[in-house]
XYZ file of C-alpha atoms in Angstrom:
518
model
C 17.531 -29.943 -23.951
C 14.459 -28.021 -25.742
C 11.262 -29.540 -25.472
C 8.576 -28.276 -27.508
C 4.748 -29.294 -27.137
C 4.141 -31.714 -29.926
C 0.636 -34.015 -30.800
C 0.381 -36.870 -28.224
C 1.016 -39.055 -30.718
C 5.073 -37.666 -30.851
C 5.206 -36.732 -27.305
C 9.240 -37.486 -26.088
C 9.214 -38.785 -22.872
C 8.279 -36.572 -20.185
C 11.425 -34.108 -18.849
C 11.616 -32.228 -15.477
C 13.853 -29.030 -16.583
C 14.828 -27.060 -19.096
C 17.883 -24.447 -20.033
C 17.555 -20.642 -20.124
C 19.724 -18.281 -22.214
C 20.308 -15.184 -23.482
C 18.940 -14.783 -26.931
C 20.771 -11.867 -28.096
C 19.675 -12.197 -31.545
C 15.827 -12.981 -30.902
C 15.376 -15.855 -32.919
C 14.402 -18.310 -30.245
C 17.154 -20.780 -30.975
C 20.371 -20.686 -29.161
C 23.667 -20.179 -31.092
C 26.990 -20.377 -29.857
C 28.058 -17.044 -28.674
C 24.879 -16.540 -26.390
C 25.249 -17.268 -23.398
C 23.281 -19.489 -20.787
C 21.670 -17.611 -17.797
C 22.679 -18.726 -14.079
C 20.339 -17.585 -11.507
C 17.194 -17.253 -13.229
C 13.948 -18.182 -11.375
C 11.332 -20.767 -12.736
C 8.293 -22.010 -11.008
C 5.701 -24.472 -11.458
C 3.628 -22.581 -9.348
C 4.593 -24.731 -5.810
C 7.786 -24.765 -5.648
C 10.333 -22.143 -7.358
C 14.039 -23.036 -8.211
C 16.799 -21.476 -9.722
C 18.767 -22.162 -13.146
C 22.668 -23.645 -12.213
C 25.518 -22.992 -13.487
C 24.874 -24.057 -17.127
C 21.554 -22.124 -17.157
C 19.507 -25.750 -16.619
C 16.680 -26.190 -14.176
C 14.739 -29.029 -12.808
C 11.195 -29.236 -11.438
C 8.932 -32.161 -9.910
C 6.330 -33.696 -12.762
C 3.438 -32.521 -11.808
C 0.237 -33.276 -13.785
C -2.091 -30.047 -14.376
C 0.534 -27.557 -13.074
C 1.653 -24.763 -15.656
C 5.871 -24.053 -15.867
C 6.417 -20.562 -16.291
C 9.976 -18.525 -15.960
C 9.645 -15.454 -13.613
C 11.112 -12.954 -15.883
C 13.919 -10.682 -14.563
C 14.468 -7.213 -14.805
C 16.887 -5.893 -17.343
C 15.468 -8.542 -20.235
C 12.247 -9.291 -22.424
C 10.476 -12.254 -23.204
C 9.800 -13.041 -26.855
C 6.260 -13.166 -28.159
C 4.117 -16.029 -29.030
C 2.097 -16.192 -31.860
C -1.031 -14.878 -30.448
C 1.437 -12.188 -29.596
C 1.256 -13.144 -25.268
C 4.744 -12.788 -23.757
C 5.900 -16.447 -24.220
C 7.038 -17.557 -20.691
C 5.518 -20.908 -19.752
C 4.366 -24.438 -20.952
C 1.945 -27.058 -19.245
C 2.713 -29.741 -17.684
C 0.765 -32.589 -18.507
C 1.472 -35.888 -19.764
C -2.082 -36.921 -20.973
C -5.002 -34.864 -22.137
C -7.003 -33.101 -19.665
C -10.507 -33.572 -18.809
C -13.229 -32.889 -21.403
C -14.726 -29.351 -20.749
C -17.433 -27.544 -22.833
C -14.963 -24.463 -24.106
C -11.673 -26.841 -24.405
C -9.694 -26.828 -21.318
C -6.205 -27.843 -21.968
C -7.224 -31.114 -24.239
C -3.588 -32.134 -25.669
C -0.932 -33.859 -23.532
C 2.031 -31.141 -23.169
C 5.695 -32.431 -22.625
C 6.708 -31.140 -19.057
C 9.792 -29.160 -20.034
C 11.019 -26.345 -22.396
C 13.715 -24.116 -22.848
C 13.456 -20.308 -22.386
C 15.577 -17.133 -23.908
C 15.673 -14.246 -22.751
C 16.385 -11.140 -24.562
C 18.711 -8.191 -22.853
C 17.360 -4.844 -22.708
C 18.853 -2.012 -23.342
C 19.904 0.246 -20.326
C 17.656 2.980 -18.636
C 18.212 5.522 -16.860
C 18.239 5.354 -13.152
C 15.242 7.527 -12.824
C 13.350 6.143 -15.170
C 9.348 4.784 -14.534
C 7.323 1.900 -15.436
C 4.005 2.865 -17.232
C 1.645 0.300 -16.779
C -1.880 -0.141 -18.490
C -4.461 -1.670 -16.166
C -7.908 -3.044 -17.724
C -10.271 -4.581 -15.602
C -13.664 -6.375 -16.228
C -13.296 -6.456 -20.185
C -16.558 -8.750 -19.463
C -17.509 -9.200 -23.219
C -20.388 -11.243 -23.671
C -20.789 -11.459 -27.439
C -18.982 -10.633 -30.580
C -21.254 -7.316 -30.524
C -19.752 -6.787 -26.949
C -16.188 -7.320 -28.239
C -16.661 -4.595 -30.543
C -17.168 -2.241 -27.785
C -14.301 -2.787 -26.175
C -12.022 -2.631 -29.194
C -13.456 0.651 -30.395
C -14.203 2.154 -26.562
C -11.121 1.125 -24.768
C -8.314 -0.254 -27.146
C -8.358 1.278 -30.696
C -8.029 4.927 -28.732
C -4.506 3.694 -26.932
C -3.108 1.869 -29.969
C 0.126 3.339 -30.921
C 0.220 6.173 -28.411
C -0.408 4.637 -25.073
C 3.355 4.738 -24.209
C 3.241 1.723 -21.450
C 5.722 -0.622 -21.330
C 3.201 -3.543 -19.583
C -0.100 -4.389 -19.302
C -2.182 -5.681 -16.732
C -5.976 -7.092 -17.014
C -7.312 -7.877 -13.843
C -10.313 -10.920 -14.522
C -13.524 -11.409 -15.985
C -11.767 -11.072 -19.351
C -15.350 -12.095 -20.917
C -18.744 -12.797 -19.377
C -18.722 -16.660 -18.831
C -18.253 -17.161 -22.883
C -14.911 -18.762 -23.028
C -15.246 -18.801 -26.858
C -14.312 -14.990 -26.930
C -11.058 -15.453 -25.452
C -9.156 -15.398 -29.060
C -11.348 -11.939 -30.516
C -10.209 -10.632 -26.785
C -6.704 -11.583 -27.219
C -6.026 -10.666 -30.312
C -7.805 -7.486 -29.421
C -5.971 -6.371 -26.798
C -2.692 -7.551 -28.487
C -2.949 -4.918 -30.571
C -2.036 -2.961 -28.407
C 1.565 -4.297 -28.988
C 2.779 -4.548 -25.504
C 3.726 -7.170 -23.345
C 0.428 -8.059 -21.141
C -0.519 -10.306 -18.532
C -4.088 -11.104 -17.630
C -5.554 -12.850 -14.352
C -8.846 -14.612 -14.387
C -12.017 -13.649 -12.545
C -15.119 -15.420 -11.736
C -16.142 -15.108 -15.251
C -13.378 -17.129 -16.697
C -14.425 -20.259 -15.124
C -14.876 -23.461 -16.350
C -18.269 -23.796 -15.191
C -18.414 -27.920 -15.715
C -15.009 -28.833 -14.483
C -15.399 -31.208 -11.553
C -13.350 -29.264 -9.262
C -11.902 -25.840 -8.790
C -8.285 -26.988 -9.765
C -9.775 -27.906 -13.597
C -11.687 -25.028 -13.217
C -8.915 -22.646 -15.174
C -7.897 -24.887 -17.951
C -9.284 -23.145 -20.785
C -8.342 -19.924 -18.990
C -4.516 -21.373 -18.792
C -4.488 -22.527 -22.406
C -5.333 -19.173 -23.727
C -3.337 -16.646 -21.286
C -0.792 -18.549 -19.064
C -0.404 -19.075 -15.581
C -3.423 -18.292 -13.555
C -0.794 -17.450 -10.475
C 2.972 -15.795 -11.468
C 5.587 -13.926 -11.154
C 6.965 -10.863 -13.342
C 10.037 -8.500 -12.477
C 10.897 -5.129 -13.530
C 13.438 -2.426 -12.662
C 11.049 -0.206 -10.586
C 8.237 -2.976 -9.519
C 7.664 -6.747 -8.659
C 4.565 -8.122 -9.794
C 2.647 -11.311 -8.945
C -0.733 -12.275 -10.080
C -2.623 -14.485 -8.063
C -6.239 -16.607 -8.984
C -8.307 -15.541 -6.013
C -11.463 -17.295 -7.136
C -11.865 -20.542 -5.127
C -14.969 -22.169 -7.527
C -17.293 -24.296 -5.784
C -19.337 -26.229 -8.271
C -22.583 -27.535 -7.165
C -22.801 -25.149 -4.113
C -23.614 -22.307 -3.508
C -22.430 -19.411 -3.392
C -20.733 -21.377 -6.845
C -17.352 -19.185 -5.398
C -15.676 -17.012 -3.045
C -12.411 -15.210 -2.777
C -9.394 -16.499 -1.203
C -6.204 -18.615 -2.184
C -5.242 -22.265 -2.701
C -2.647 -23.961 -1.104
C -0.403 -24.410 -3.504
C -0.553 -20.648 -4.130
C 0.863 -19.974 -0.538
C 3.479 -22.418 -0.864
C 4.757 -20.136 -4.059
C 4.543 -17.252 -2.261
C 6.136 -18.687 0.578
C 9.183 -19.561 -1.621
C 9.065 -16.800 -3.908
C 8.736 -13.204 -1.510
C 11.991 -14.159 0.538
C 13.578 -14.001 -2.787
C 12.154 -10.134 -3.736
C 13.867 -6.978 -3.618
C 12.423 -4.347 -0.660
C 13.841 -1.473 -2.455
C 11.080 -1.791 -5.054
C 7.689 -1.760 -5.508
C 5.400 -5.160 -4.601
C 2.113 -5.059 -6.822
C 0.015 -7.985 -6.241
C -3.060 -8.252 -8.222
C -6.238 -10.256 -8.203
C -9.833 -10.018 -9.131
C -12.101 -10.262 -5.860
C -11.119 -7.645 -3.919
C -9.276 -8.092 -0.477
C -12.182 -5.756 1.102
C -14.507 -7.627 -0.108
C -17.050 -9.245 2.732
C -20.094 -11.758 2.640
C -20.575 -15.105 1.213
C -18.565 -14.182 -1.817
C -16.175 -12.033 -0.623
C -12.701 -12.678 0.452
C -12.098 -15.400 2.830
C -10.618 -13.811 6.093
C -8.156 -16.233 7.269
C -6.389 -15.955 3.945
C -6.156 -12.009 3.895
C -4.580 -12.218 7.133
C -2.221 -14.741 5.884
C -1.395 -13.272 3.055
C -0.999 -9.857 4.730
C 1.622 -11.602 7.297
C 3.397 -12.492 4.337
C 3.659 -9.282 2.873
C 3.992 -7.261 6.473
C 7.958 -6.616 6.203
C 7.769 -5.199 2.441
C 8.011 -1.261 2.857
C 5.888 -0.806 -0.638
C 3.854 -2.724 -1.549
C 0.215 -2.037 -3.685
C -3.021 -4.274 -3.802
C -4.819 -4.178 -7.411
C -8.249 -5.695 -8.083
C -11.244 -5.415 -9.963
C -14.822 -7.243 -9.907
C -17.085 -4.156 -8.438
C -17.664 -2.384 -11.251
C -16.961 0.604 -9.037
C -13.826 2.435 -8.218
C -12.176 3.108 -4.840
C -9.364 3.168 -2.415
C -9.181 1.304 0.500
C -6.345 1.334 3.082
C -5.992 -1.869 5.323
C -5.608 -1.618 8.821
C -5.916 -4.094 12.094
C -9.750 -4.387 11.437
C -9.041 -6.349 8.113
C -5.541 -8.219 9.244
C -2.864 -5.362 8.143
C -0.615 -4.968 11.027
C 2.444 -3.154 9.051
C 3.656 0.055 10.060
C 1.255 2.064 7.362
C -2.132 0.959 5.553
C -2.061 -1.039 3.107
C -3.421 0.746 0.187
C -5.728 -1.401 -2.475
C -6.427 0.301 -5.432
C -10.336 -1.030 -6.646
C -10.159 -0.549 -10.601
C -13.343 0.491 -12.455
C -14.285 -1.845 -14.789
C -13.136 -1.736 -18.612
C -16.747 -2.525 -19.649
C -18.295 -0.059 -16.865
C -21.866 -1.135 -16.650
C -21.287 -4.409 -18.586
C -21.904 -1.967 -21.339
C -25.343 -1.198 -20.561
C -27.435 2.545 -21.289
C -27.703 4.556 -24.271
C -25.357 4.288 -27.207
C -24.178 7.373 -28.314
C -23.259 8.702 -32.020
C -20.523 5.976 -32.366
C -23.218 3.220 -31.015
C -21.161 2.701 -28.084
C -23.068 2.367 -24.831
C -22.529 5.012 -22.322
C -21.881 2.204 -19.854
C -21.202 4.229 -17.101
C -21.135 2.333 -13.479
C -22.988 2.590 -10.378
C -21.057 4.877 -8.476
C -21.089 7.440 -10.866
C -17.363 6.187 -12.480
C -17.446 6.256 -16.321
C -15.961 2.772 -18.064
C -12.534 3.625 -18.875
C -9.011 2.181 -18.169
C -6.573 2.960 -15.103
C -2.476 3.863 -15.404
C 0.181 2.850 -13.062
C 3.370 4.689 -13.228
C 5.924 2.975 -10.709
C 9.223 5.056 -9.883
C 12.579 3.326 -8.386
C 12.192 3.137 -4.596
C 8.770 1.888 -4.218
C 6.812 5.106 -5.701
C 3.997 5.104 -7.708
C 1.168 7.147 -9.316
C -2.328 5.938 -10.186
C -4.667 8.054 -12.448
C -8.519 6.591 -14.073
C -9.185 7.667 -17.503
C -12.907 7.410 -19.146
C -13.115 6.086 -22.753
C -12.082 8.097 -25.197
C -12.861 11.314 -23.074
C -10.585 14.225 -24.791
C -11.061 16.106 -22.006
C -10.250 13.442 -19.433
C -10.560 15.954 -16.163
C -11.117 13.371 -13.594
C -14.626 14.929 -12.412
C -18.186 13.793 -13.522
C -20.415 17.534 -12.390
C -24.103 17.628 -11.735
C -26.117 20.890 -11.287
C -29.656 21.854 -11.990
C -30.394 23.959 -15.067
C -32.230 26.576 -13.381
C -33.490 27.892 -10.246
C -35.759 30.805 -9.020
C -33.929 33.852 -8.028
C -34.044 34.438 -3.866
C -35.271 30.719 -3.412
C -33.918 28.844 -0.246
C -30.407 27.573 -1.361
C -31.434 23.791 -0.750
C -29.918 22.441 -4.358
C -26.568 21.788 -5.145
C -23.368 20.976 -7.395
C -21.929 17.869 -7.230
C -18.502 16.697 -8.204
C -17.577 12.846 -8.758
C -14.020 12.947 -8.232
C -13.303 9.366 -10.242
C -9.967 9.019 -8.289
C -10.883 10.520 -4.890
C -11.072 9.556 -1.355
C -11.485 11.182 2.347
C -8.521 12.409 2.164
C -9.312 13.737 -0.718
C -9.736 17.890 -1.095
C -12.694 19.081 -3.447
C -13.399 23.152 -3.053
C -15.986 24.769 -5.544
C -16.245 28.718 -7.186
C -19.642 30.854 -8.244
C -18.607 33.644 -10.995
C -14.709 33.584 -10.196
C -15.513 34.239 -6.399
C -13.693 33.121 -3.068
C -12.870 28.986 -2.934
C -15.476 27.223 -1.000
C -14.972 23.617 0.319
C -17.142 21.267 -0.628
C -18.636 18.265 1.478
C -17.906 14.447 0.732
C -21.230 12.929 0.541
C -21.793 9.345 0.286
C -24.704 8.953 -1.989
C -25.869 8.130 -5.693
C -24.363 10.451 -8.281
C -27.388 12.572 -9.160
C -25.861 11.770 -13.228
C -26.682 8.099 -12.481
C -29.968 8.754 -10.958
C -31.139 10.937 -14.257
C -30.834 7.952 -16.222
C -32.357 5.626 -14.053
C -35.408 7.865 -14.393
C -35.433 8.478 -18.057
C -34.795 5.059 -18.421
C -38.123 4.526 -15.918
C -40.503 7.143 -17.745
C -39.700 5.631 -21.001
C -42.457 4.050 -23.077
C -39.681 1.652 -25.109
C -36.648 0.286 -24.098
C -33.576 2.963 -24.828
C -30.444 0.657 -24.926
C -30.009 -2.940 -24.836
C -29.827 -2.912 -20.878
C -30.720 -0.357 -18.967
C -27.749 2.143 -16.901
C -27.052 0.414 -13.669
C -29.339 1.751 -10.585
C -27.476 4.440 -8.653
C -25.596 3.177 -5.868
C -23.823 5.021 -3.480
C -20.498 6.667 -4.403
C -17.346 6.689 -2.319
C -16.049 9.657 -4.454
C -19.111 12.276 -4.571
C -18.551 15.734 -2.979
C -21.980 18.842 -2.835
C -22.077 21.947 -2.594
C -24.867 24.570 -2.014
C -25.744 27.157 -5.224
C -26.041 30.309 -4.486
C -29.279 31.506 -5.294
C -28.791 35.379 -4.278
C -27.206 36.818 -7.661
C -28.474 38.238 -10.270
C -30.897 36.536 -12.693
C -28.944 35.020 -15.586
C -26.241 32.367 -15.899
C -23.721 31.423 -13.555
C -21.045 29.840 -14.057
C -19.522 26.878 -11.441
C -16.039 26.241 -11.128
C -14.567 22.881 -9.368
C -11.113 21.788 -8.382
C -9.883 18.740 -6.652
C -6.578 18.191 -5.582
C -5.681 14.472 -7.424
C -2.237 13.384 -4.631
C -0.869 11.762 -8.128
C -1.940 14.054 -10.939
C -2.246 17.966 -8.746
C -5.082 19.940 -9.437
C -8.031 18.741 -11.643
C -10.408 21.036 -13.076
C -14.312 20.591 -14.198
C -17.183 23.934 -14.709
C -20.564 23.679 -15.617
C -23.232 26.662 -15.098
C -26.945 27.046 -14.094
C -29.247 30.161 -14.318
C -31.505 31.890 -12.130
C -35.177 32.963 -13.152
C -36.785 35.497 -11.200
C -40.621 34.350 -11.000
C -43.411 35.231 -8.818
C -45.627 33.226 -6.517
């Protein structure tokens, strides 16, 4: 029953199904000794069906959809020629609409077979390690080079992850860069899943339904599910495109996505972590924020799951959000959303370092980089943020004045930006090995970013291609007053933060006291 994509003139009659089998030797062809797999779920983004006793499935032929396999736990998928996991086929009896960046120009049959490779059994307590990227958002070949050297290359061959996710804005409107970004990302040699963002749209599409055709041609379905032993992952396109209107998009979900969720979620195990990934944060308010009615409707579908984590991008900042009744969540405990910082940081801006890569610290003081998710059996998980090419990787950025007058009123302080911190994080400091004292959480701009803003303002010529972003209030900034009643000279300041997942994190700096007369 195998049906492959062929040139339009050679297309077979449209078919509405296929077969799933155990590809034991990984050659992509079913051999006589390779059994079919009953009970495997396949979807077109609306309906969800299971393969029968012969490993066969049937789905209606609806042009414009993408049929995808929901990879079950315990199996791997073969890789396509571009390195992506091979789990989809487009449903398109005729060529799609002409679009600037190509869309899906060719016709596709609506059927195909899927081979699954059995995975070697793992220990029952084995964790699943996942790389999380958000907003690589390249706008040129130069930005792709930054992405490669700053984010991808340092991870290649040493990341140890079993899965990778990109949470939207793969590019910055120039969809011709998709192949370069894909080639760069797949050099990490790990199955990778992509979710679209608002800068991944075909802006010349006439409808929201057609606005992700180029994205889907390169990366597969815009809404999908993927299962591992410790985690079920659902990726959702949550950008509603409105051609010719203002705003041009807002956050929300389509009716077909709700149909998929209503069909699929009842089949999902509740003893593993359920992760929902999207681009626009579910907490985002305003004209381009996430539609409240859709959020409440989604949350109602998730309410009975005891272990849920939401992942989002889009803001080019980083924060933890805990949904409660105020945002439509009525579960027994707050629903955690981790808004992941951007791989491109502040859009690849700021002064370049010795390697020729822009600083790109975000407006909230978080350095650009990537996150990691470690999922444990039973629904537990750990998160961490890793600044790009930071060998120290302390998780804390410090700012303090270099010199103060001995005996001056202690009006100046040390600031600690704890990148993964939130209102419950305990942060302390001490001077010269003295007693640890609590630091106060302050929602104000990080002074380190403000310093860059001032340097840009005072410069007679551009310091970089784009300035550093204007500093904005940071949700993970702490302050401690620096004593001035100590002897003249250098004084060491130590800061420690108690991260709920990584434990105690430490960083240090110093300042100098000088004796001075009026």
